[in-house]
Every structure is written in C-alpha cells, then in structure tokens.
Short mmCIF file of C-alpha atoms in Angstrom, two decimals:
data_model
loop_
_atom_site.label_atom_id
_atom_site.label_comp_id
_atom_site.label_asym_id
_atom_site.label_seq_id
_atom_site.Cartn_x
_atom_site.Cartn_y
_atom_site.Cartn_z
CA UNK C 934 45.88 -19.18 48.39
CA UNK C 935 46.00 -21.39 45.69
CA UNK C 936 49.64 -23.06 45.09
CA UNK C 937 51.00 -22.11 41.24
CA UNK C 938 52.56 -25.04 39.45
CA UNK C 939 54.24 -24.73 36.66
CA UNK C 940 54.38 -27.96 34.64
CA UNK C 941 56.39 -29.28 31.99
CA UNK C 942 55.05 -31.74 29.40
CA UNK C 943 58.21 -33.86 27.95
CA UNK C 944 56.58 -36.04 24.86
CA UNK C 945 53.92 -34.52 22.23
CA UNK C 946 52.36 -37.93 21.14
CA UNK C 947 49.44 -39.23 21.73
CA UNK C 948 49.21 -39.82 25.08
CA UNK C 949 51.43 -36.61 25.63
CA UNK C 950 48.27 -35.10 23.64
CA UNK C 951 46.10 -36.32 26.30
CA UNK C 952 48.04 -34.68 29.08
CA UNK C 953 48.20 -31.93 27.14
CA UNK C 954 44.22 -31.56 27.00
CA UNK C 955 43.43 -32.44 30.98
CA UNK C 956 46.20 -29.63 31.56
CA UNK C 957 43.56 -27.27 30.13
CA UNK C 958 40.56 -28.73 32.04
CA UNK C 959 41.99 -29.47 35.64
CA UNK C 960 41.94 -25.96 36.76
CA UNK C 961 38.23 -25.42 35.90
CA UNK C 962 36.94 -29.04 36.14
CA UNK C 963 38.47 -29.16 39.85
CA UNK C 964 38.72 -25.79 40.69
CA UNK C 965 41.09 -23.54 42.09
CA UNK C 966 41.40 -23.39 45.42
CA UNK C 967 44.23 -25.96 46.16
CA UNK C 968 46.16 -25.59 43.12
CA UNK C 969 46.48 -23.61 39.91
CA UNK C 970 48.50 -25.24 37.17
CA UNK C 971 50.28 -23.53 34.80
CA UNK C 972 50.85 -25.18 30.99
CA UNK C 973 54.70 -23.84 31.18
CA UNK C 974 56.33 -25.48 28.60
CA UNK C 975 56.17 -28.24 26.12
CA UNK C 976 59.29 -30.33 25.29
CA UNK C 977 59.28 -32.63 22.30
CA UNK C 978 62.17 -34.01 20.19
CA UNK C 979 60.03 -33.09 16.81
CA UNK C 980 60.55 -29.21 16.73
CA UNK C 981 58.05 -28.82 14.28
CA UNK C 982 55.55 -30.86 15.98
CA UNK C 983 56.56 -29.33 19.82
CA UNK C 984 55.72 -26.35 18.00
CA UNK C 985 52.39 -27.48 16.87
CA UNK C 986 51.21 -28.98 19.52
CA UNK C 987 52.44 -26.15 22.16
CA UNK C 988 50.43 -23.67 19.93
CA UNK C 989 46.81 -26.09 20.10
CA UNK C 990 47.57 -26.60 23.72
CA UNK C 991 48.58 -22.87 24.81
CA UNK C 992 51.58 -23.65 26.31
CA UNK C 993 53.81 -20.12 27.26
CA UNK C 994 56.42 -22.17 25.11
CA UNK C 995 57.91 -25.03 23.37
CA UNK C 996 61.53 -26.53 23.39
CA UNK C 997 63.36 -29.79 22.08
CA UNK C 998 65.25 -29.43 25.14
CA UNK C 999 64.02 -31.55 27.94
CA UNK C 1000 66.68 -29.95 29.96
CA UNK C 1001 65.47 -26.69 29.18
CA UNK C 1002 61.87 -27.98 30.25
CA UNK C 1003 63.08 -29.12 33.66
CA UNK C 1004 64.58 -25.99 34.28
CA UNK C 1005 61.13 -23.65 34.06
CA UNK C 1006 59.34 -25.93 35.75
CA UNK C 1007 57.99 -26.86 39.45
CA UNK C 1008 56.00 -30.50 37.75
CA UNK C 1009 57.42 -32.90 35.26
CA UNK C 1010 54.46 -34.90 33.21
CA UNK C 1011 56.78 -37.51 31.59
CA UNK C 1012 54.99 -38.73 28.64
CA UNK C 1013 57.66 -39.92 26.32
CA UNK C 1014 58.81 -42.80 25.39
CA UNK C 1015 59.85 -45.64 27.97
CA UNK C 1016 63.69 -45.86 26.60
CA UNK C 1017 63.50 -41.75 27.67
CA UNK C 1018 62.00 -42.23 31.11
CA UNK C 1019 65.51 -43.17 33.29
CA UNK C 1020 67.56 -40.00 32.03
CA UNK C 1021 64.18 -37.90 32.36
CA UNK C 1022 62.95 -39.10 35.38
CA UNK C 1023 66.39 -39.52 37.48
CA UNK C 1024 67.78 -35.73 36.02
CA UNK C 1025 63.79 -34.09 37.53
CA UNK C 1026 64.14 -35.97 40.66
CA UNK C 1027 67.59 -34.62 40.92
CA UNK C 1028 66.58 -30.93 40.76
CA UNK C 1029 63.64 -31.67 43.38
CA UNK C 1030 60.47 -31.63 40.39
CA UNK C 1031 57.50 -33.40 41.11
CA UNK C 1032 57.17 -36.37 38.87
CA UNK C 1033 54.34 -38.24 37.06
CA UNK C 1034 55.58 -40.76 35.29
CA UNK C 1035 53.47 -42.32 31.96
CA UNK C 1036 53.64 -46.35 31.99
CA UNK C 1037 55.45 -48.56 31.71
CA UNK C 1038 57.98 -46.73 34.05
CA UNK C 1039 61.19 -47.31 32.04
CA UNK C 1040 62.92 -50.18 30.10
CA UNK C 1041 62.57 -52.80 33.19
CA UNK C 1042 61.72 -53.54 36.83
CA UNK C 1043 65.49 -52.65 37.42
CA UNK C 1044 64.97 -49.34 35.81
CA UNK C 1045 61.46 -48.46 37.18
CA UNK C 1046 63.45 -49.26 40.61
CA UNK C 1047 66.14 -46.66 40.11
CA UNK C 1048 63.52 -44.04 39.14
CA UNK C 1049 61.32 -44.83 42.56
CA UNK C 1050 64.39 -44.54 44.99
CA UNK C 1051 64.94 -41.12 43.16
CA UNK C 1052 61.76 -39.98 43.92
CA UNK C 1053 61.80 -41.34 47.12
CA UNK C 1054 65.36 -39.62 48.37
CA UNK C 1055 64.00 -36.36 46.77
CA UNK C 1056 60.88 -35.97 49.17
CA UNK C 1057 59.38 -35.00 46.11
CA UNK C 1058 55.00 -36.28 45.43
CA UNK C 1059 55.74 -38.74 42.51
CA UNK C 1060 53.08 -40.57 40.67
CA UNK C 1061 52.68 -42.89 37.44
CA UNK C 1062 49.87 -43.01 34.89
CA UNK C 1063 47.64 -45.60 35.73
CA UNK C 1064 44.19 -44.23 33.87
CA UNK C 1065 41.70 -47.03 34.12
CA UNK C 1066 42.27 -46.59 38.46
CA UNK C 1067 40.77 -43.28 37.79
CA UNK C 1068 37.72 -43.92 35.92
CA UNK C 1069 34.82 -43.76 38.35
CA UNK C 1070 33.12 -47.04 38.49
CA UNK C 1071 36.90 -48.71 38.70
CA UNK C 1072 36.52 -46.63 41.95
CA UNK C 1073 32.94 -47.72 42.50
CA UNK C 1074 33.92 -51.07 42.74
CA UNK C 1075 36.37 -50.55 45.44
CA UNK C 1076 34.14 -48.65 47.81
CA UNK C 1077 31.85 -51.25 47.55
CA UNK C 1078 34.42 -53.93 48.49
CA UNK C 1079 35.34 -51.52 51.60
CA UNK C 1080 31.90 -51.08 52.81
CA UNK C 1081 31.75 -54.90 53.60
CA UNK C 1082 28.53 -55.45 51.99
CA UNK C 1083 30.30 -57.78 49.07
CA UNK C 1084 31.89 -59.51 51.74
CA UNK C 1085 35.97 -60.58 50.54
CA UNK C 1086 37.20 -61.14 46.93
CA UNK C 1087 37.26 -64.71 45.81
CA UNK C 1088 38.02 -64.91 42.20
CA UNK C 1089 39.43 -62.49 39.32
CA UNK C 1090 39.15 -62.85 36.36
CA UNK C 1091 40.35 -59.65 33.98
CA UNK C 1092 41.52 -58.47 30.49
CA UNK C 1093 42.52 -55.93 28.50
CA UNK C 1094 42.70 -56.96 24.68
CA UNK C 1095 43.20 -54.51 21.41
CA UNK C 1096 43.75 -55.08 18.28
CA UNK C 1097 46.06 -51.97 16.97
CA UNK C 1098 48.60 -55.23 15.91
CA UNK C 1099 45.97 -57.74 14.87
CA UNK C 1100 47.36 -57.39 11.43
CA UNK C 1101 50.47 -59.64 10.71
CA UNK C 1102 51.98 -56.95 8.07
CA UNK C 1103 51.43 -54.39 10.12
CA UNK C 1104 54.94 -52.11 9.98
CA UNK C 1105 57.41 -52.66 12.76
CA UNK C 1106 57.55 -49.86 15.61
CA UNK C 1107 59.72 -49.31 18.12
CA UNK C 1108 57.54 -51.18 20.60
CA UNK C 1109 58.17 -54.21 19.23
CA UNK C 1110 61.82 -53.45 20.08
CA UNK C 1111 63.18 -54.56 23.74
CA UNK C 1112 65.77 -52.36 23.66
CA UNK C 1113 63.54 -49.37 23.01
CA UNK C 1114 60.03 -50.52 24.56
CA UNK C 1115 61.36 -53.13 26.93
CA UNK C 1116 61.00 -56.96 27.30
CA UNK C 1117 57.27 -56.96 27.69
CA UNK C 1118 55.00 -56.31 24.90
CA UNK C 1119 51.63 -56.37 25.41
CA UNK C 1120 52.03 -57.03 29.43
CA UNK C 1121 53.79 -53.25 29.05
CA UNK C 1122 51.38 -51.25 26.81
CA UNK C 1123 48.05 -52.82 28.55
CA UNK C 1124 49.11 -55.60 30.91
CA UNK C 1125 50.05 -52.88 33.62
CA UNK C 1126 46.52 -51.43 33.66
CA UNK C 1127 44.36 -54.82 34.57
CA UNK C 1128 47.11 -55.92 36.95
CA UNK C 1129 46.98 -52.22 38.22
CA UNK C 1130 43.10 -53.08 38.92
CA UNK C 1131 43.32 -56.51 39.65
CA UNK C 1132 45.71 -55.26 42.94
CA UNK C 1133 43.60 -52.36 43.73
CA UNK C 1134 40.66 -54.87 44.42
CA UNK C 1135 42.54 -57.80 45.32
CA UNK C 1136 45.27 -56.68 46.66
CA UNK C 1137 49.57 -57.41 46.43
CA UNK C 1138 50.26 -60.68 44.06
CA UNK C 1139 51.19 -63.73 46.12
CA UNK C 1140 52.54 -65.83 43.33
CA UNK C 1141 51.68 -66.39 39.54
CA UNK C 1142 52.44 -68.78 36.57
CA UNK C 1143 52.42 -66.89 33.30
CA UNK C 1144 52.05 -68.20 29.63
CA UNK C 1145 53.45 -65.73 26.67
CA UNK C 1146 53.47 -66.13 22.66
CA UNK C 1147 54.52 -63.99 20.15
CA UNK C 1148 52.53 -65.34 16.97
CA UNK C 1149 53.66 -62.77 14.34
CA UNK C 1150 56.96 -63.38 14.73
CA UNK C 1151 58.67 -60.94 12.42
CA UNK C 1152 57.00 -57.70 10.79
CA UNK C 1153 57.94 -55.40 7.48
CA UNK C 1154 60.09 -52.56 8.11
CA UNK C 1155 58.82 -50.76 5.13
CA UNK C 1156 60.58 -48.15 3.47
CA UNK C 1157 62.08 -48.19 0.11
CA UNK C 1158 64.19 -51.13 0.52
CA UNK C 1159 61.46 -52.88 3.01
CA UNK C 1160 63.22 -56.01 5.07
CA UNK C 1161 61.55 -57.96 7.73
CA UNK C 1162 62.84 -57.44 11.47
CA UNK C 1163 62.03 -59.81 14.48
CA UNK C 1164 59.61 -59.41 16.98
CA UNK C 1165 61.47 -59.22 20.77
CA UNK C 1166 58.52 -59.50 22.48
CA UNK C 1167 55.19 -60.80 23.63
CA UNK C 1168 52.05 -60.38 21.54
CA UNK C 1169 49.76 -62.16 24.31
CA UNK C 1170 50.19 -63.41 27.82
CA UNK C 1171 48.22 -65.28 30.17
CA UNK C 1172 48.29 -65.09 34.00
CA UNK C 1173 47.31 -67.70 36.77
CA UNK C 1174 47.31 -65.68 40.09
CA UNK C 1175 46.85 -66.24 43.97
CA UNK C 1176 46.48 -62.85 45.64
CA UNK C 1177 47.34 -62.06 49.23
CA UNK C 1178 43.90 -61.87 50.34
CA UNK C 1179 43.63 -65.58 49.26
CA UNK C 1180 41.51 -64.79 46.25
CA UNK C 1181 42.81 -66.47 43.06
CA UNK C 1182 42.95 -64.53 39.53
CA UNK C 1183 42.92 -64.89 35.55
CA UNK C 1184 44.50 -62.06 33.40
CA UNK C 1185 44.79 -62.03 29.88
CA UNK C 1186 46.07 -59.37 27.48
CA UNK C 1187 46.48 -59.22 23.92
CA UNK C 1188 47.64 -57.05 20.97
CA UNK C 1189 46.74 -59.07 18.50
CA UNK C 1190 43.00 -59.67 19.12
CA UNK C 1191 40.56 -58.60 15.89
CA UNK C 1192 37.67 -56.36 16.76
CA UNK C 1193 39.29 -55.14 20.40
CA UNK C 1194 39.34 -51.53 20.49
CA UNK C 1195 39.44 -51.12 23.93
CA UNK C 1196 38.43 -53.76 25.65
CA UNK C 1197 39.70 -54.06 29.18
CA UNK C 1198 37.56 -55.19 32.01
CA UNK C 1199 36.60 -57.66 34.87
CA UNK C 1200 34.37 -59.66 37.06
CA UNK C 1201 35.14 -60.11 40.83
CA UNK C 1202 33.23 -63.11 42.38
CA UNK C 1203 33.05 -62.44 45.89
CA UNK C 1204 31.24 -63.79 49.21
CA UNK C 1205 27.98 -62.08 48.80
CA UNK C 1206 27.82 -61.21 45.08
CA UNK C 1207 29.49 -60.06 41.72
CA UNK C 1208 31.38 -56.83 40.37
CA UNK C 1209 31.76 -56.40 36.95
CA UNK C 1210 33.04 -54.17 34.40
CA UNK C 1211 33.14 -53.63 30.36
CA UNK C 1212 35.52 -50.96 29.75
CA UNK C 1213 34.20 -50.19 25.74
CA UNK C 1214 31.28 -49.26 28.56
CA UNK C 1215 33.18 -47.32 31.26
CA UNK C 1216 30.58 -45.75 32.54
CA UNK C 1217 28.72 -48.97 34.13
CA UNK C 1218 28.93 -51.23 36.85
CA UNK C 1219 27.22 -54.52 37.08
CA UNK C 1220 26.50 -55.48 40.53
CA UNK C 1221 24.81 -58.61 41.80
CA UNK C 1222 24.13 -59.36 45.23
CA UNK C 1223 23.21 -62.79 46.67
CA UNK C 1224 20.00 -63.41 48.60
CA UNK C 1225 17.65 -61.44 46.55
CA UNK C 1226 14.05 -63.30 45.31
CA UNK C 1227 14.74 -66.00 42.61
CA UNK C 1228 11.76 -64.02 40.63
CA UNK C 1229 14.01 -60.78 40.73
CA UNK C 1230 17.30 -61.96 41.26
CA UNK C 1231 19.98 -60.92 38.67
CA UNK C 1232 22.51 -58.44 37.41
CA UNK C 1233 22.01 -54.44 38.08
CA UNK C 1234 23.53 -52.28 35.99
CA UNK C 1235 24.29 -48.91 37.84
CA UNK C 1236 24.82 -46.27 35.60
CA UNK C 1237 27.80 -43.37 36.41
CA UNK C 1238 26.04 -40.17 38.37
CA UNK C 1239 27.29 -37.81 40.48
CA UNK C 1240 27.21 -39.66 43.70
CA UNK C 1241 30.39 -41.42 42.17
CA UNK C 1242 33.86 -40.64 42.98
CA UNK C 1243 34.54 -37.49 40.62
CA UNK C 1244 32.08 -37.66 38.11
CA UNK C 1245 29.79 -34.43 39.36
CA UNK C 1246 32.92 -32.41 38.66
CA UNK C 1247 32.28 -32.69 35.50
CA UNK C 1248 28.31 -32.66 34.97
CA UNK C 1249 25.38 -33.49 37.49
CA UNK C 1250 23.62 -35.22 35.05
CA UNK C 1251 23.56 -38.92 35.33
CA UNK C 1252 24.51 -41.20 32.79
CA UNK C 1253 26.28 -38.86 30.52
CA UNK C 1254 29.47 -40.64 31.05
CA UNK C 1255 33.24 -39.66 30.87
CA UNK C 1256 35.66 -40.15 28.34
CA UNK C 1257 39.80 -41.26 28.66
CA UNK C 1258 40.36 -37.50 28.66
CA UNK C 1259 38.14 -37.00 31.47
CA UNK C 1260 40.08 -39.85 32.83
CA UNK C 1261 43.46 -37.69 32.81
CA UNK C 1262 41.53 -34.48 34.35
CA UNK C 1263 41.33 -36.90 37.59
CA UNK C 1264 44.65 -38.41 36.94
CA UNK C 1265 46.12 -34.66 36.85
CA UNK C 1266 43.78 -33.40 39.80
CA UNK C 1267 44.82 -36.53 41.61
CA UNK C 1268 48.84 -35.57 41.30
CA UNK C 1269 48.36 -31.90 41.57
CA UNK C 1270 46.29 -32.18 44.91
CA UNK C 1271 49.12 -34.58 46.32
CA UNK C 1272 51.72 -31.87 45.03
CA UNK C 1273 49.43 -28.85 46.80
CA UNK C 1274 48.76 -31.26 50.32
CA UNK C 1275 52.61 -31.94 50.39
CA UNK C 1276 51.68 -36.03 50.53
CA UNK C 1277 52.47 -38.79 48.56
CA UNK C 1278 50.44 -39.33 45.35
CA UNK C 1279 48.72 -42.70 44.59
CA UNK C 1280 49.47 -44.83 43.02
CA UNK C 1281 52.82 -43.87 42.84
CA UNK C 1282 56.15 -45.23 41.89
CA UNK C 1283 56.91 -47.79 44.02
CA UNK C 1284 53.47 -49.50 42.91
CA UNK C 1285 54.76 -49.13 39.33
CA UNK C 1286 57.91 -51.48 40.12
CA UNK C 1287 55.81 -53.78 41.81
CA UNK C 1288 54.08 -53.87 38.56
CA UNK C 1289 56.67 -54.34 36.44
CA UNK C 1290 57.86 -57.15 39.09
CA UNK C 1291 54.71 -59.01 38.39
CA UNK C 1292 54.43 -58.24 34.46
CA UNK C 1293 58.45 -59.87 34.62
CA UNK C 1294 57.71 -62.78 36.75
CA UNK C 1295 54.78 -64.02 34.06
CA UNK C 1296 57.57 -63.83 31.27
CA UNK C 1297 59.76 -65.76 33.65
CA UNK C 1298 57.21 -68.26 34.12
CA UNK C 1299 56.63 -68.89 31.10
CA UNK C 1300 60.21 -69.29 30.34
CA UNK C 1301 60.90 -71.73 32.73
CA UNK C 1302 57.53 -73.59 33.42
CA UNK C 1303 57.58 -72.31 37.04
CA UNK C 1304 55.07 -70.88 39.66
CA UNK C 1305 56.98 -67.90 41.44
CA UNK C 1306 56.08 -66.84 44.69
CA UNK C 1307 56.10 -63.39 45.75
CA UNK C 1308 57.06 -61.72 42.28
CA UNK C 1309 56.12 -58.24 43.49
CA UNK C 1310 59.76 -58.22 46.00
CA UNK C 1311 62.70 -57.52 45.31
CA UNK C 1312 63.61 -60.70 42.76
CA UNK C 1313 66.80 -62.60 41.19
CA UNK C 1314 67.99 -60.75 38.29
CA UNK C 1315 65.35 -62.13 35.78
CA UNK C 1316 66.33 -59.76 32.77
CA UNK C 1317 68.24 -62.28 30.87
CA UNK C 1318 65.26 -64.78 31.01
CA UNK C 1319 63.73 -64.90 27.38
CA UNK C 1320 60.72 -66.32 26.70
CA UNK C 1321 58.96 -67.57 23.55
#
C-alpha cells in the first residue's frame, strides 16, 4: 500500500506558494503507489495570509504556530525564511520529521552544519531545495557525461544573473540584512543553484579564488520618515574554480544585472564535445560532439520529450516544456519517494553545507586576496571575515 504522509508547509511566500502548488500535483503527476501525501497543515506567521493561502491550497488547516505544525505532521517542507530555518529545522529533527529544507540552509555554513548532524542523528530522509538539479535537461546533461560518450569535463563556465535589485532605490529587504539573510547575498539567493550544478557535473570543489562587490551600497528604507540603511552584503561575485576531477570553472552571479529575469545557465567543454544550457530556455540542451563532417558540424539543440528524466510524467508530447512549478512536482516526488523507500534523499543536507562552504570561501577570498584549497571541509572559522 501506498505510505500516507502528512506534510506540513512552514512559510506562505512565494516560494512557500510553490510548494504549496507541487503538493497538489505530486500525487497525480507521480502517482500513487509509493506514497500519498497529505496537504496537513499550513503554518505562516501572517494569520491572515496562512489563512489565505491554506484556503487556495486546500490544506485541512492553517496555524501561526510552527510548533503546532510539527506536531500533525509526519514531513516538514521548510520554506521560510533563512533566520527561521535553525529553530525549525533542529525542533523537526528532534521529534523524528522528515525534513526538506528551502536554500540557503540557515544563516551560515556553521548553521547549515548544525541542521545536517540533526538530520543525520535522527535517521530521518532529509533533503534541501535545489530546483534547477531537477529540471530535466540539468539531468540530461549528466547522463550524458555518465554514458562516456562526452568523454571527462574540462572547463565550466556558469551563471545565474537577475535583476529583481538592478534598481539602486529599490527599498531595503531583509535580504540585504546579514543578520536576517546571512553574509552572502547574491551567492545565497542564486549562487547556491549554479554551484549546485556546477558540482553535479563536475564534481566536489578543489579550491577557488572569489571576487565580491556590493555597488549599491546603501538603499531607502521607505516609510514615512524614509532613512537610508547599509547594504551587508554582496550584490555580485565572481568565482575561479579547480574541481576534483581536474576540470577548471567560472561562476558568476548577480542581483543587480538589468534585463536578467532568470537567467542561469552553462556550457561544459569536455573531451569529445560541448553541453550547454540557457535556463530563460529550460527546456533545451545544446549538444555538440567532435568528429562530425566540417559541412554539418555544429550545435544540436535537443528539445525536452519524454525519453528525459521525468518529463513524460507530465505530458508525452515533446517539446511542450515544464515550468519552475513542474520543477517542485519532481523536487517533492524526489523527497517523498526517499521518505516512502526509507533512503536518503538527494541532494540532501550535507551537500547544502558543502555549499555554503564554497559560497563562504569566495567571500573569504575575496577578503583576503587568497586561493583556498579544499573550501567544501570542514574550514577555520571564516564568519568574521568581511568582504567589500
């Protein structure tokens, strides 16, 4: 029989919103026969909004009381915000709930730590929310790096770039807050998702040198009596990489960039050919492949169908593509099938501190001028490095 889990949803935002949405798909996108998930209870600090939003989403209830959401439930999806993640996330492991985790897993590496040995002394399938490993031809790319015919990685070179703080006098939030988003700016909100894909093709991070600038340097508070407050952290970083495997890497990611909606992506030189992505068009993969004709030789761009990894669960047809939604569906089948096997989940939270290691060391490095080796392990205490 199928296993029954009922799931708690702590955070009603927007990516809480999302959650909320592949909640009501996984059961029927998926099917039934290794789990059924039940949308138990909503938990949101907003009553009037938890309210809302448990109504839309037909949750069997809402609370303000995360507590109160723990206790009905056999899942925790922990989509609030990061400052809310170590109470959360240690007080669920605690009482033995499974545990997906959104990103960036806490305030800090340190934090993210704590959370992961929780999980990990609980027994408990833990997981964090890594949705660009899910989309399809992210997945693509790595079966056709396993199946040889690419031959290894040699170079990286990846992004992710928005523009949601392009503007200068755009209001102060509490992400531009350490104390409430954490030291890393935009290497938190999209630097964890191309270093997330940059190790799933590459493999662990051997050693980096990172470059960081925060060019709007203060931001209105508005209100009626409207100050300005400082910045206290990064609005663009830069990464030089050298990857385990041997291959060598370029990240970039930026807040700040005019005309980015969504623009995270890659291309993967390797031995026998390219892999590339655009991911404002998820749903393609270029591919080239040395030793073709010089009359035909060039670039093929393979469109999403159902022989890709989870895209027929949604619609045979090819080409239709998948949207971030769809994206959760798999992250949420993904969790829910670890939860129903009894296995670990993937990636899960020890992955997200290695993350957080790496997004650290580039601040670091760009603090002190300095290559570091090995940033994913256990480092020196770099929390009270600032950098510019």
């Amino acid at each position: 029989m199928a296993r029954r889990i009922r799931t708690a949803l702590i955070g009603a935002g927007f990516i809480g919103s999302s959650h909320a949405l592949a909640l009501n798909a996984v059961n029927n996108t998926f099917g039934r026969d290794m789990f059924e998930v039940e949308a138990t209870v909503l938990a949101d600090a907003d009553a009037d909004w938890a309210k809302v939003q448990a109504r839309r989403f037909s949750f069997n209830e809402w609370t303000t009381d995360w507590q109160n959401a723990l206790a009905k439930s056999d899942a925790v999806i922990l989509a609030a915000p990061s400052f809310a993640h170590r109470d959360i996330a240690l007080s669920a492991l605690s009482q033995g709930k499974h545990l997906l985790c959104e990103k960036p897993v806490g305030l800090s590496a340190v934090e993210a730590q704590k959370i992961a040995d929780a999980a990990t002394g609980a027994g408990v399938t833990h997981g964090v929310g890594l949705t660009y490993l899910r989309a399809p031809m992210v997945r693509q790319a790595k079966l056709l790096l396993e199946t040889g015919v690419m031959g290894r990685p040699l170079h990286f070179r990846g992004r992710h770039n928005e523009d949601y703080l392009a503007d200068p006098e755009a209001p102060f939030s509490w992400r531009l807050d350490p104390e409430l988003a954490g030291r890393c700016g935009a290497l938190g909100d999209l630097g964890w998702h191309i270093v997330s894909i940059a190790r799933l093709l590459c493999g662990p991070v051997f050693g980096l040198a990172g470059q960081v600038e925060t060019f709007h340097r203060s931001r209105p508070t508005g209100g009626v009596r409207e100050t300005r407050r400082p910045v206290g952290n990064e609005d663009w970083a830069g990464l030089t990489l050298r990857f385990d495997s041997g291959a060598t890497g370029l990240i970039e990611t930026s807040r700040i960039a005019h005309g980015r909606k969504m623009d995270i992506g890659f291309e993967l030189v390797c031995e026998r050919g390219t892999l590339a992505l655009n991911g404002e068009r998820l749903n393609e993969l270029e591919v080239y492949q040395s030793g073709e004709e010089a009359a035909s030789s060039g670039f093929r761009r393979v469109l999403i169908n159902a022989d890709h990894p989870d895209y027929g669960a949604f619609i045979p047809a090819p080409a239709h593509g998948l949207s971030f939604n769809d994206l959760k569906t798999i992250e949420l089948s993904d969790f829910f099938t670890a939860i129903a096997e009894g296995r670990p989940a993937t990636p899960d939270l020890t992955e997200a501190v290695r993350i957080a290691r790496v997004c650290e060391a580039a601040l670091a490095s760009s603090a002190t001028g300095h290559w570091i080796s090995e940033p994913e392990t256990d480092p020196a205490d770099r929390s009270e490095v600032v950098s510019a």
